Structures are given as C-alpha cells and as structure tokens.
PDB file of C-alpha atoms in Angstrom:
ATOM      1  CA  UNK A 193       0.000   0.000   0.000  1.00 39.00           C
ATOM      2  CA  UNK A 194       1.270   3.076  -0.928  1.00 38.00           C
ATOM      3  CA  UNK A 195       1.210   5.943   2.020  1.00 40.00           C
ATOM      4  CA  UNK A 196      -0.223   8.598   1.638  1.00 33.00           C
ATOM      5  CA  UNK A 197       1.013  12.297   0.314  1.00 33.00           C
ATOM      6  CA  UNK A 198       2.687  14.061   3.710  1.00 34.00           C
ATOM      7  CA  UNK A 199       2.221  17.597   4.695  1.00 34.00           C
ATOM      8  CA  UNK A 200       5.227  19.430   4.688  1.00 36.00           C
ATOM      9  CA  UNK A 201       6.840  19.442   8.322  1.00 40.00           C
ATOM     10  CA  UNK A 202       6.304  23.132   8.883  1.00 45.00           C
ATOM     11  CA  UNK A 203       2.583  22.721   9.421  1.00 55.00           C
ATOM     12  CA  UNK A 204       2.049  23.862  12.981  1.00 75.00           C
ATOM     13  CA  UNK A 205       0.168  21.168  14.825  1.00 70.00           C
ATOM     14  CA  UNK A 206      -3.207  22.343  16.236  1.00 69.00           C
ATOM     15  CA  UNK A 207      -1.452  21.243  19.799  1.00 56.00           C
ATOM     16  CA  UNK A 208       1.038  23.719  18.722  1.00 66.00           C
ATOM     17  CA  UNK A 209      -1.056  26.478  18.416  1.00 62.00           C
ATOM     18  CA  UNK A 210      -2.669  26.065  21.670  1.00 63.00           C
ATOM     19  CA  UNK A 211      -0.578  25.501  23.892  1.00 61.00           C
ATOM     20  CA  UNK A 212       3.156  26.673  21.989  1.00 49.00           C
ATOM     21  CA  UNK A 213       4.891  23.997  23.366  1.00 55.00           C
ATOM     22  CA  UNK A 214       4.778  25.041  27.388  1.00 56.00           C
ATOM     23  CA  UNK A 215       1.879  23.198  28.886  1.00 60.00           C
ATOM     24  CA  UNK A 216       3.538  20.002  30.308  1.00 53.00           C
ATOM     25  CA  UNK A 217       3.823  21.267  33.706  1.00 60.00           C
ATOM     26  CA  UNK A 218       0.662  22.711  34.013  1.00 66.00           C
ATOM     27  CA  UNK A 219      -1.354  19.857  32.326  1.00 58.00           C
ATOM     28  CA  UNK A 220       0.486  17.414  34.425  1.00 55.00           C
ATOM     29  CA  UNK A 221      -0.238  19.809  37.901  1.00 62.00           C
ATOM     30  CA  UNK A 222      -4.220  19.467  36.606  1.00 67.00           C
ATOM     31  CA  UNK A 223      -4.205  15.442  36.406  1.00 56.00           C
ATOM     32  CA  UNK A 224      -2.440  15.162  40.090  1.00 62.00           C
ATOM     33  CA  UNK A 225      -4.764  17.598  41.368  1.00 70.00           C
ATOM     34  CA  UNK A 226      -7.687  15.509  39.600  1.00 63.00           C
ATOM     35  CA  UNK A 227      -6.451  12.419  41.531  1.00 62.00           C
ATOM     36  CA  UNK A 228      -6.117  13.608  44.602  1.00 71.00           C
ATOM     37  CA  UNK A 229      -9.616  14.317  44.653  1.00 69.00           C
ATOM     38  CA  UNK A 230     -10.690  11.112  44.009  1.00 68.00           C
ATOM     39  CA  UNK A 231     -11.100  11.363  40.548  1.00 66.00           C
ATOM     40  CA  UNK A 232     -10.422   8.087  38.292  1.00 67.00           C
ATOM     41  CA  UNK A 233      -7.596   9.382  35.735  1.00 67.00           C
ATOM     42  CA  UNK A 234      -6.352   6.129  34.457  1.00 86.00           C
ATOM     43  CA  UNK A 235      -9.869   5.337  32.617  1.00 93.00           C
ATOM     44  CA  UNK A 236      -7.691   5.446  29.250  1.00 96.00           C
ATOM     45  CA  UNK A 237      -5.219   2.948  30.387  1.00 97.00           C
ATOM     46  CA  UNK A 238      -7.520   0.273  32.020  1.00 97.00           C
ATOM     47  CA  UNK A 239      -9.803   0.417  28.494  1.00 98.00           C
ATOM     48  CA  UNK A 240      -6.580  -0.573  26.486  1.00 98.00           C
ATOM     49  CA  UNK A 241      -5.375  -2.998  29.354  1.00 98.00           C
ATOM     50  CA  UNK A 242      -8.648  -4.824  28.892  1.00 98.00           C
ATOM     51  CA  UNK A 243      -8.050  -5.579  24.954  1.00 98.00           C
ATOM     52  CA  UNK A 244      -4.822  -6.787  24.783  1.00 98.00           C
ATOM     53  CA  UNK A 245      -2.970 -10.145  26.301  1.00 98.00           C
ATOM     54  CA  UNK A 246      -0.415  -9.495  29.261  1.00 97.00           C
ATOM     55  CA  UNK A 247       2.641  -7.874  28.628  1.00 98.00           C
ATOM     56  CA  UNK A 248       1.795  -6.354  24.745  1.00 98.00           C
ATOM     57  CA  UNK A 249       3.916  -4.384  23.298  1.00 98.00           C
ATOM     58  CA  UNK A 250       2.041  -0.859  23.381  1.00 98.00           C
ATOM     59  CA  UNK A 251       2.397   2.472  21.839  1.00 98.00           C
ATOM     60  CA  UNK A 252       0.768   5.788  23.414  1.00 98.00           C
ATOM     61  CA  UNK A 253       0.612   7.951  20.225  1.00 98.00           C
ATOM     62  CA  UNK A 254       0.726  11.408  21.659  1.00 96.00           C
ATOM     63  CA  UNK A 255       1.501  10.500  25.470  1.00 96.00           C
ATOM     64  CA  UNK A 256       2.004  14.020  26.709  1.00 93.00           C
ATOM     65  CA  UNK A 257       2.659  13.728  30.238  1.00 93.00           C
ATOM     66  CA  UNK A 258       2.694  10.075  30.163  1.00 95.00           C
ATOM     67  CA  UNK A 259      -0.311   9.176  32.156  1.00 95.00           C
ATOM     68  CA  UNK A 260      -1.412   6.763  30.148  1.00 97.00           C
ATOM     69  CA  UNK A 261       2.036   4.569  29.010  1.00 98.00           C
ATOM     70  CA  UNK A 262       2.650   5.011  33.127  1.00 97.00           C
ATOM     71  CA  UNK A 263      -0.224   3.380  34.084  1.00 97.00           C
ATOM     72  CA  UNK A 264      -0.276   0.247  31.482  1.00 98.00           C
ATOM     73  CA  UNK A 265       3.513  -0.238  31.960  1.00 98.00           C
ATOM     74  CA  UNK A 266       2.888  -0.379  36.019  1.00 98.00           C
ATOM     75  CA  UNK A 267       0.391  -2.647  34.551  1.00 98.00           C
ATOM     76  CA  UNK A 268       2.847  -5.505  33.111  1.00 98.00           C
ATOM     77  CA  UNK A 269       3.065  -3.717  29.210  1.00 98.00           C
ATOM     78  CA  UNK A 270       6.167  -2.832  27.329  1.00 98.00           C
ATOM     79  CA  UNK A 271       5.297   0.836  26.347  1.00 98.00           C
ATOM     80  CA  UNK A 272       6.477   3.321  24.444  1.00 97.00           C
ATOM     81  CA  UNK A 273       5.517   6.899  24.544  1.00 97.00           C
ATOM     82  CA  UNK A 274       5.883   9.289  21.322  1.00 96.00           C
ATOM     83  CA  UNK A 275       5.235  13.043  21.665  1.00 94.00           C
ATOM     84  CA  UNK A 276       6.251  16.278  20.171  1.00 90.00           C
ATOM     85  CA  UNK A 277       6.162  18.443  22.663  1.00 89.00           C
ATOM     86  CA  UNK A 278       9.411  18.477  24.642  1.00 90.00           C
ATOM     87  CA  UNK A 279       7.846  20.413  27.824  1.00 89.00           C
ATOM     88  CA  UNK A 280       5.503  17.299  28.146  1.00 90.00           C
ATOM     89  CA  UNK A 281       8.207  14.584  27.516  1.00 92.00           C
ATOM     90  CA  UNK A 282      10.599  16.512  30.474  1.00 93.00           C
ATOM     91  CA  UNK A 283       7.515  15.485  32.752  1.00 93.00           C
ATOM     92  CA  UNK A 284       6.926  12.042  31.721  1.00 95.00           C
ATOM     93  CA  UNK A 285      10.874  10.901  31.471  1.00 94.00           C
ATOM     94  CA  UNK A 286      10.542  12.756  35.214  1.00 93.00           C
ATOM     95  CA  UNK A 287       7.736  10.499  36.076  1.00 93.00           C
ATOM     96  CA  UNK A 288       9.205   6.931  34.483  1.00 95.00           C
ATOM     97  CA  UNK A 289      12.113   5.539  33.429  1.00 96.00           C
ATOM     98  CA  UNK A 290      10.028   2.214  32.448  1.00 97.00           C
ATOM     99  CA  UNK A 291       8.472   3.734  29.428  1.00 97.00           C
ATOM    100  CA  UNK A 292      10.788   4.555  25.942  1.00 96.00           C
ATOM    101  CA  UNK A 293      10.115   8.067  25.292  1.00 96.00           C
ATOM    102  CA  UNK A 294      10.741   9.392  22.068  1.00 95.00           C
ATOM    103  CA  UNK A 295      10.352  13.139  20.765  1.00 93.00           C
ATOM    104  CA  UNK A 296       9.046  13.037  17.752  1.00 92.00           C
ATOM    105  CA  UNK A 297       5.782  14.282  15.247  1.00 91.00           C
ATOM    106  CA  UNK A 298       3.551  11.838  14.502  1.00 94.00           C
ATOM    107  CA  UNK A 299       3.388  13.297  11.173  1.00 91.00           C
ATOM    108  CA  UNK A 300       7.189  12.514  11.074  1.00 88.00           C
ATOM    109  CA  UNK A 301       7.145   8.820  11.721  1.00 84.00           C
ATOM    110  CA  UNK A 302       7.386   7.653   8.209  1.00 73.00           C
ATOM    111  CA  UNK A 303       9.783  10.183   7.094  1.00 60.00           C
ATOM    112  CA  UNK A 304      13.259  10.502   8.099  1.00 37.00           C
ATOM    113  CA  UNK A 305      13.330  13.483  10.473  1.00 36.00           C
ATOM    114  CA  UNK A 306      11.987  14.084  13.586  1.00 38.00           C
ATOM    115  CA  UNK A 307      12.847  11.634  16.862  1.00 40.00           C
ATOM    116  CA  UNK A 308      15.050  11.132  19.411  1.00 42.00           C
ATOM    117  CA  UNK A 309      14.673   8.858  22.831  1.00 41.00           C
ATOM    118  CA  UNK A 310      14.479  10.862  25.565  1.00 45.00           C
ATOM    119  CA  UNK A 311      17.195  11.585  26.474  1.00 42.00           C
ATOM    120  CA  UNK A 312      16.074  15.239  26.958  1.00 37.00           C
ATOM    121  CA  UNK A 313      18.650  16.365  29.622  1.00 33.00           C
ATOM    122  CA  UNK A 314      17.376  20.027  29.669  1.00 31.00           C
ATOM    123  CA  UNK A 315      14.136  21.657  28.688  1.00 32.00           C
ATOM    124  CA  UNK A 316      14.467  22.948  24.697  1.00 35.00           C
ATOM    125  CA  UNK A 317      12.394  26.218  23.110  1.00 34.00           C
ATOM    126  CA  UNK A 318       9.318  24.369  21.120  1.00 36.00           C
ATOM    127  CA  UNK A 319      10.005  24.022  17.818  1.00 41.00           C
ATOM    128  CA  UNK A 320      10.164  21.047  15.428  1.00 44.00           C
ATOM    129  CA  UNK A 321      12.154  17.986  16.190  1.00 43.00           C
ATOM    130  CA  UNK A 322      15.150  18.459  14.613  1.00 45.00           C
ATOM    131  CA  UNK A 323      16.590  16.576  11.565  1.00 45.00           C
ATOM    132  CA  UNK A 324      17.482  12.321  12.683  1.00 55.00           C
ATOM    133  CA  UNK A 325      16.895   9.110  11.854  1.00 63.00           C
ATOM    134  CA  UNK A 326      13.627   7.729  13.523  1.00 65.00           C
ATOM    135  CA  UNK A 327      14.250   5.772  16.866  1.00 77.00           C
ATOM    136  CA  UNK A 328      13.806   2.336  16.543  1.00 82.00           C
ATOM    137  CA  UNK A 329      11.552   2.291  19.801  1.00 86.00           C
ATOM    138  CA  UNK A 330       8.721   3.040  17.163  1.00 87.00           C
ATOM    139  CA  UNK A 331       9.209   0.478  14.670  1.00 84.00           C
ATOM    140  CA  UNK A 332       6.478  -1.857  14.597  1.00 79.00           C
ATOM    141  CA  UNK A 333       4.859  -4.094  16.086  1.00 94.00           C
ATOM    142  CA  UNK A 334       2.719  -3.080  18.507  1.00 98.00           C
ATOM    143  CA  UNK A 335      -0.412  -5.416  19.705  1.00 98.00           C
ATOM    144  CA  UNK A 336      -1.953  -1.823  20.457  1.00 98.00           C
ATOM    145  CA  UNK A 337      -1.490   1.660  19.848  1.00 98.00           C
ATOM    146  CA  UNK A 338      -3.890   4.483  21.631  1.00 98.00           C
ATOM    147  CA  UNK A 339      -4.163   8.069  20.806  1.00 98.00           C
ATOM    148  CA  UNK A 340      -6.320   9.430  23.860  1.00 96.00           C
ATOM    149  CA  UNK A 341      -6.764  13.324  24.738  1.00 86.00           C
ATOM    150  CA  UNK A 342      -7.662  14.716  21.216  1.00 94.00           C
ATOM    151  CA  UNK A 343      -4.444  13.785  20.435  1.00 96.00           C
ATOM    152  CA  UNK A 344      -5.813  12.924  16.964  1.00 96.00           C
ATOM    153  CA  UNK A 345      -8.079  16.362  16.711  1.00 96.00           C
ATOM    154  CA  UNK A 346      -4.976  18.313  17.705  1.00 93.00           C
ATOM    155  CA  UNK A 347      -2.497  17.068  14.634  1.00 94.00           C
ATOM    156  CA  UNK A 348      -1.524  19.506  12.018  1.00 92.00           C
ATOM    157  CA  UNK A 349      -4.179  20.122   9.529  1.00 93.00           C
ATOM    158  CA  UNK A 350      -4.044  17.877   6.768  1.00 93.00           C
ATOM    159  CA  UNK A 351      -1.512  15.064   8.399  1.00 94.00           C
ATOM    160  CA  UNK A 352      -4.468  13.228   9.635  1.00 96.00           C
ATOM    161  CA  UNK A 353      -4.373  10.193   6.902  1.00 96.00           C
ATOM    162  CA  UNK A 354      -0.383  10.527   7.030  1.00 95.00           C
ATOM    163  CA  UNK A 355      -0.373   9.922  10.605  1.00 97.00           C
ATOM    164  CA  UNK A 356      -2.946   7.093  10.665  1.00 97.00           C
ATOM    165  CA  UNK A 357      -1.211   5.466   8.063  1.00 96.00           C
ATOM    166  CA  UNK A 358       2.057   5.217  10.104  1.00 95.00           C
ATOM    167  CA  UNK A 359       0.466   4.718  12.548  1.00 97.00           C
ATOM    168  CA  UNK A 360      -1.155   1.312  10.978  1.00 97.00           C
ATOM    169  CA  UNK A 361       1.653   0.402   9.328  1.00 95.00           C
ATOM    170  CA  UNK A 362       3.342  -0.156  13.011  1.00 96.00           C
ATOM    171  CA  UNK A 363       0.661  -2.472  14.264  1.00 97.00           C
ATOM    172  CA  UNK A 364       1.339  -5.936  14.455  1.00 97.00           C
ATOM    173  CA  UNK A 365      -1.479  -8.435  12.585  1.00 97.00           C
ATOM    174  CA  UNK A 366      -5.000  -7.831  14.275  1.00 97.00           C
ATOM    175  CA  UNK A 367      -3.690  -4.965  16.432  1.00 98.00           C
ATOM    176  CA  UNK A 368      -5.853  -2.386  17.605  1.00 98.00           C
ATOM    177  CA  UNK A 369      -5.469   0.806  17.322  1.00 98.00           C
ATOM    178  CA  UNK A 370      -7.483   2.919  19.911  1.00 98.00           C
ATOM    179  CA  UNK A 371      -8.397   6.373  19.701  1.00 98.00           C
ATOM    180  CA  UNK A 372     -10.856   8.574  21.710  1.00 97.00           C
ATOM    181  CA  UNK A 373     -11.618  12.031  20.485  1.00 97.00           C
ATOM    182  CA  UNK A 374     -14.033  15.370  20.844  1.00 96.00           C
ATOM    183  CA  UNK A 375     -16.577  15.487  18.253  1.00 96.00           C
ATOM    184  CA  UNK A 376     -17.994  19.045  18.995  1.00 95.00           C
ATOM    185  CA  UNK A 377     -16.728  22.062  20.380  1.00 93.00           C
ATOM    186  CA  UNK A 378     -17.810  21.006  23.976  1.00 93.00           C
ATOM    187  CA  UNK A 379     -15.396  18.069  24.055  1.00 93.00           C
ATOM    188  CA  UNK A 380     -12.541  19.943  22.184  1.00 92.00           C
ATOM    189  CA  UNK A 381     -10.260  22.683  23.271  1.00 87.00           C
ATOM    190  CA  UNK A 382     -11.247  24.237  19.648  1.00 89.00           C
ATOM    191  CA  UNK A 383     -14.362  26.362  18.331  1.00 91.00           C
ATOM    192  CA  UNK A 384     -15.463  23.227  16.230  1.00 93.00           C
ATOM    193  CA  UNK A 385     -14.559  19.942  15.405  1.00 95.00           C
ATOM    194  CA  UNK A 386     -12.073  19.828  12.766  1.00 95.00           C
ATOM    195  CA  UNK A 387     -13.312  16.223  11.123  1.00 96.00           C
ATOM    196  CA  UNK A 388     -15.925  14.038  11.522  1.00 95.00           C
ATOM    197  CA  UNK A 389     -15.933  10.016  12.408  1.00 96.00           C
ATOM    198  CA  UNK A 390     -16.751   9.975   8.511  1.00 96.00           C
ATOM    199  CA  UNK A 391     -13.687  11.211   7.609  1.00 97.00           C
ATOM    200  CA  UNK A 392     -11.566   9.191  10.600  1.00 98.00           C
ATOM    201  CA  UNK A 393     -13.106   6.353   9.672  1.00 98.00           C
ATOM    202  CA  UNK A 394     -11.998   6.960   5.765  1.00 98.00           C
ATOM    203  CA  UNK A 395      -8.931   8.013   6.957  1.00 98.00           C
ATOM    204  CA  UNK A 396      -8.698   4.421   9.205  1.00 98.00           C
ATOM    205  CA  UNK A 397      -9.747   2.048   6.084  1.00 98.00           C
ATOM    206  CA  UNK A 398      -7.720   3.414   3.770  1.00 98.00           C
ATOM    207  CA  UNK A 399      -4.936   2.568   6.254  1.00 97.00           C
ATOM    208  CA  UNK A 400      -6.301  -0.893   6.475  1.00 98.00           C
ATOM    209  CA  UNK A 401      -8.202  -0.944   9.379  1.00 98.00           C
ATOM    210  CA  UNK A 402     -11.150  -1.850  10.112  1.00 98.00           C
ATOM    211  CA  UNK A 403     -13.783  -0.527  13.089  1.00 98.00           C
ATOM    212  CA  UNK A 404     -14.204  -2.639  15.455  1.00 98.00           C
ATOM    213  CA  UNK A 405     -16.180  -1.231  17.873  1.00 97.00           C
ATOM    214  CA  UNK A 406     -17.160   2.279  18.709  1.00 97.00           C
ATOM    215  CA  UNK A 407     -18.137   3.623  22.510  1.00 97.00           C
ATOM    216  CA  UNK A 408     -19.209   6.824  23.737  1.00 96.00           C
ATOM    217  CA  UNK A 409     -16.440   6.926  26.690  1.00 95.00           C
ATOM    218  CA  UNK A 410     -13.402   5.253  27.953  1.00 96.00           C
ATOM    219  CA  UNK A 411     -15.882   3.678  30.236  1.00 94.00           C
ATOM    220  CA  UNK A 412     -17.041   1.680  27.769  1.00 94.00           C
ATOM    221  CA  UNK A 413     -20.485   3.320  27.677  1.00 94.00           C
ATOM    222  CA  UNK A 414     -22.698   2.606  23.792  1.00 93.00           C
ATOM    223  CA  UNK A 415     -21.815   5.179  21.620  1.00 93.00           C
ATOM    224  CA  UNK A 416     -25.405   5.210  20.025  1.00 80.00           C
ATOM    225  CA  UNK A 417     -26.940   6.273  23.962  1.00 49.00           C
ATOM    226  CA  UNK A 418     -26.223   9.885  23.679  1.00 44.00           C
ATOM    227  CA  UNK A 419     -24.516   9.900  27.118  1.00 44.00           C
ATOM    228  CA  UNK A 420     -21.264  11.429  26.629  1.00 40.00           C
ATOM    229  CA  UNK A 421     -20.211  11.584  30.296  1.00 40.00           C
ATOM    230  CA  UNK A 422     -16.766  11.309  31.514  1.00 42.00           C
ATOM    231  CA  UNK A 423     -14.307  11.775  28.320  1.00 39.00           C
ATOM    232  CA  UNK A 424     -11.033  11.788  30.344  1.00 44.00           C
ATOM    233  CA  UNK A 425      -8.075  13.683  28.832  1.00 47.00           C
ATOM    234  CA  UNK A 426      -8.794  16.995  27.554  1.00 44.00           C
ATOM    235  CA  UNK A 427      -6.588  19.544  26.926  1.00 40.00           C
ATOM    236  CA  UNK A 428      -7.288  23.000  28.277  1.00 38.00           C
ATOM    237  CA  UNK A 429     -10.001  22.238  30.930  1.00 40.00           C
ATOM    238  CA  UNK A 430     -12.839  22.123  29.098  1.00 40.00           C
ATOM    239  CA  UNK A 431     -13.952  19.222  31.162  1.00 40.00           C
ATOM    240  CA  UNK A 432     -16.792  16.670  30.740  1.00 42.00           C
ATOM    241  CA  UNK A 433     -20.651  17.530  29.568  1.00 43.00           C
ATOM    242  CA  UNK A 434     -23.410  15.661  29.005  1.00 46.00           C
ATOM    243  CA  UNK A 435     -25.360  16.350  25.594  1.00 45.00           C
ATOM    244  CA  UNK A 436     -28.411  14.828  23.844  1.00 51.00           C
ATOM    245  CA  UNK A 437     -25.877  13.264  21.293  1.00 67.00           C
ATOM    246  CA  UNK A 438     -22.638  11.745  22.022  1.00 83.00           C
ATOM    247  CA  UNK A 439     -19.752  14.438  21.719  1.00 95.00           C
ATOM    248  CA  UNK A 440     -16.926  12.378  22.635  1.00 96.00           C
ATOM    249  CA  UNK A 441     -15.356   8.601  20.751  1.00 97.00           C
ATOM    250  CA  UNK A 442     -13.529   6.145  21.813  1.00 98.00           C
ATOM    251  CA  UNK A 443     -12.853   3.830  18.412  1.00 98.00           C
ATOM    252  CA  UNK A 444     -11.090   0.645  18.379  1.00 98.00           C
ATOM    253  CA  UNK A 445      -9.780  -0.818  14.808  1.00 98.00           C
ATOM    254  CA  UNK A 446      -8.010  -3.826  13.568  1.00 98.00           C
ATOM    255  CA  UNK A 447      -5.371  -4.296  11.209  1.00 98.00           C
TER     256      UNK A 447
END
C-alpha cells in the first residue's frame, strides 16, 4: 500500500497552536490535582489494558505527560511513549524511566526526520524535532497503539491520513489501534470539530483498518446512547458535559 502524500513538516500542529509547546507542567499539575480528589484518571489505560494479552507491546501515540504509558507499563506492558512536545516529555521521562520516550511528530514517523529517545537532559524552546533518523523504539509491532486526549483532533491540519497510516503500518497483525476524540466544540479545546468520524473512519480504512467497535467513553459506555459523560483527557479544561448526542469517541480498529 502506498502511504499517503505528507504535509510538509512546517505545518504547525493544532497542539502547537494552543498551547506553543509550554503546557507540560501545568497539564500534568491538573491530572495530580484531579487524583487527589478522588477522581479516576487512568480510565484510558484500564480500556486498552482490557483488549490486549499481558505484557503487549504498546504504543501511546501522543503521550504528553505520560499518564497513560505510566499506568499500562505499572500494569505488566512494554510501552512506548511518542510526543512532540518536549515540555511534556521533560515530565513524563521525570515520572518513568520504564516507558521509551521518544520526541518526535507523529506526522514525522514515516519520514526521516523528527525523533530522538528521551534523552532530553534540559528543557528545549518548542520548535520542530530536529533533523534524525527515527528511533527504533517506534518500529512496529505493537499489539496496540492508543491516541487518547484529542491527540488525533490536535495534529496539524491535513496530516491526519499521514499519521494514521504510520500509525497502521506499526501495528502488528489484528492490532488495535485505539483512539478517543471530541466530536464538537464542547469536548474539544477548539471552536469546532475539525473532522468528523466519517472522515476518521476513511482516513482508518484506507490505512487498512477496520472498526471494530465504537463507545461513547473510555468507560465503555454505547456510543449510540447519547450519554457522553466522563471523556477523560482533555486539553485546556474544558472538562466533561453531558449532551443529547454523544460528543466524545472512543474507536477501536483492527489491522
């Protein structure tokens, strides 16, 4: 299969524009704070657990802080987490040395610049990873790979198939890759969604994947009730609503 056209490496990730590289501290402050009130923050982490045989080889596409890779590597997985955003990647190397880290775009993972394990011995200005051969930590394959908190939603405009083609092309036979995204403006740290599940789900076949199953939450609640409830990780605390239609997707397909 061929892959699909990239977008040129300048494209500022929507991620990028948000938050300009300089969030990890903060977003990782939010989370502890979360937890010590009780709050469930690994709901990510125990969906994914669920799907896959002990100790799978796992891939958190867009870890930020690590949260998620943390949580299913305390839980018996070999993990590695893949980020762009140096600022989050100095808190999750902080947090773990049991997880791979590598800096790099998601965009980037087929092409030959962009990633680096971390490794990061000092925080860096945000900019683009710079030019070096892909770590090997991301080659392929992986029983599962998750993209949770919008990271999908938040890639540069126009990298979406790109990514989700490298992406697939790293997943082992009948791996799952497992993404949960904002579908409205209440769920997304943006004025409107950027895409559709039309378009992800294009985007997804002509990858080779195929849905497998589709829930409103990380919970595991029906996607077709309407009950959006608890979403998890989102960006810029827009926290959780409730709607008359489900605002919020967690999507699981197979290679």
């Amino acid at each position: 299969m061929d892959a699909p056209d990239q977008t040129s490496p300048s494209v500022t990730t929507r991620w990028e524009s948000l938050t300009a590289g300089r969030s990890g501290r903060r977003y990782a402050d939010r989370f502890a704070q979360l937890a010590a009130a009780g709050v469930d923050v690994h709901g990510e982490a125990a969906f994914c657990h669920a799907l896959v045989p002990a100790e799978s080889r796992i891939m958190d596409a867009g870890c930020g802080t690590g949260r998620v890779a943390i949580r299913l590597a305390e839980l018996g997985h070999r993990c590695v987490g893949v980020d762009a955003d140096p600022s989050m990647l100095e808190v999750a190397r902080d947090r773990s040395a049991a997880v791979s880290w590598v800096l790099a775009d998601l965009a980037d993972l087929d092409n030959s610049v962009g990633a680096n394990l971390c490794g990061l011995d000092a925080p860096r200005p945000f900019n683009r990873p710079e030019q070096a051969p892909i770590s090997p930590a991301t080659d392929g394959s992986f029983d599962l790979i998750v993209a949770a908190g919008n990271v999908i939603a938040l890639l540069a405009p126009g990298t979406e198939a790109a990514v989700l083609h490298g992406l697939a092309r790293r997943l082992a036979p009948s791996g799952l890759l497992v993404a949960g995204f904002g579908l409205d403006a209440a769920h997304l740290p943006l004025p409107a969604a950027p895409f559709g599940l039309a378009d992800y789900d294009g985007w997804c076949a002509a990858a080779g994947l195929t849905l497998d199953r589709r829930f409103a939450t990380w919970q595991g609640l029906p996607f077709e009730t309407g009950e959006t409830g608890e979403t998890g990780d989102d960006p810029l605390d827009r926290g959780a609503r409730r709607g008359a239609a489900p605002g919020y997707a967690v999507s699981v397909h197979r290679a």
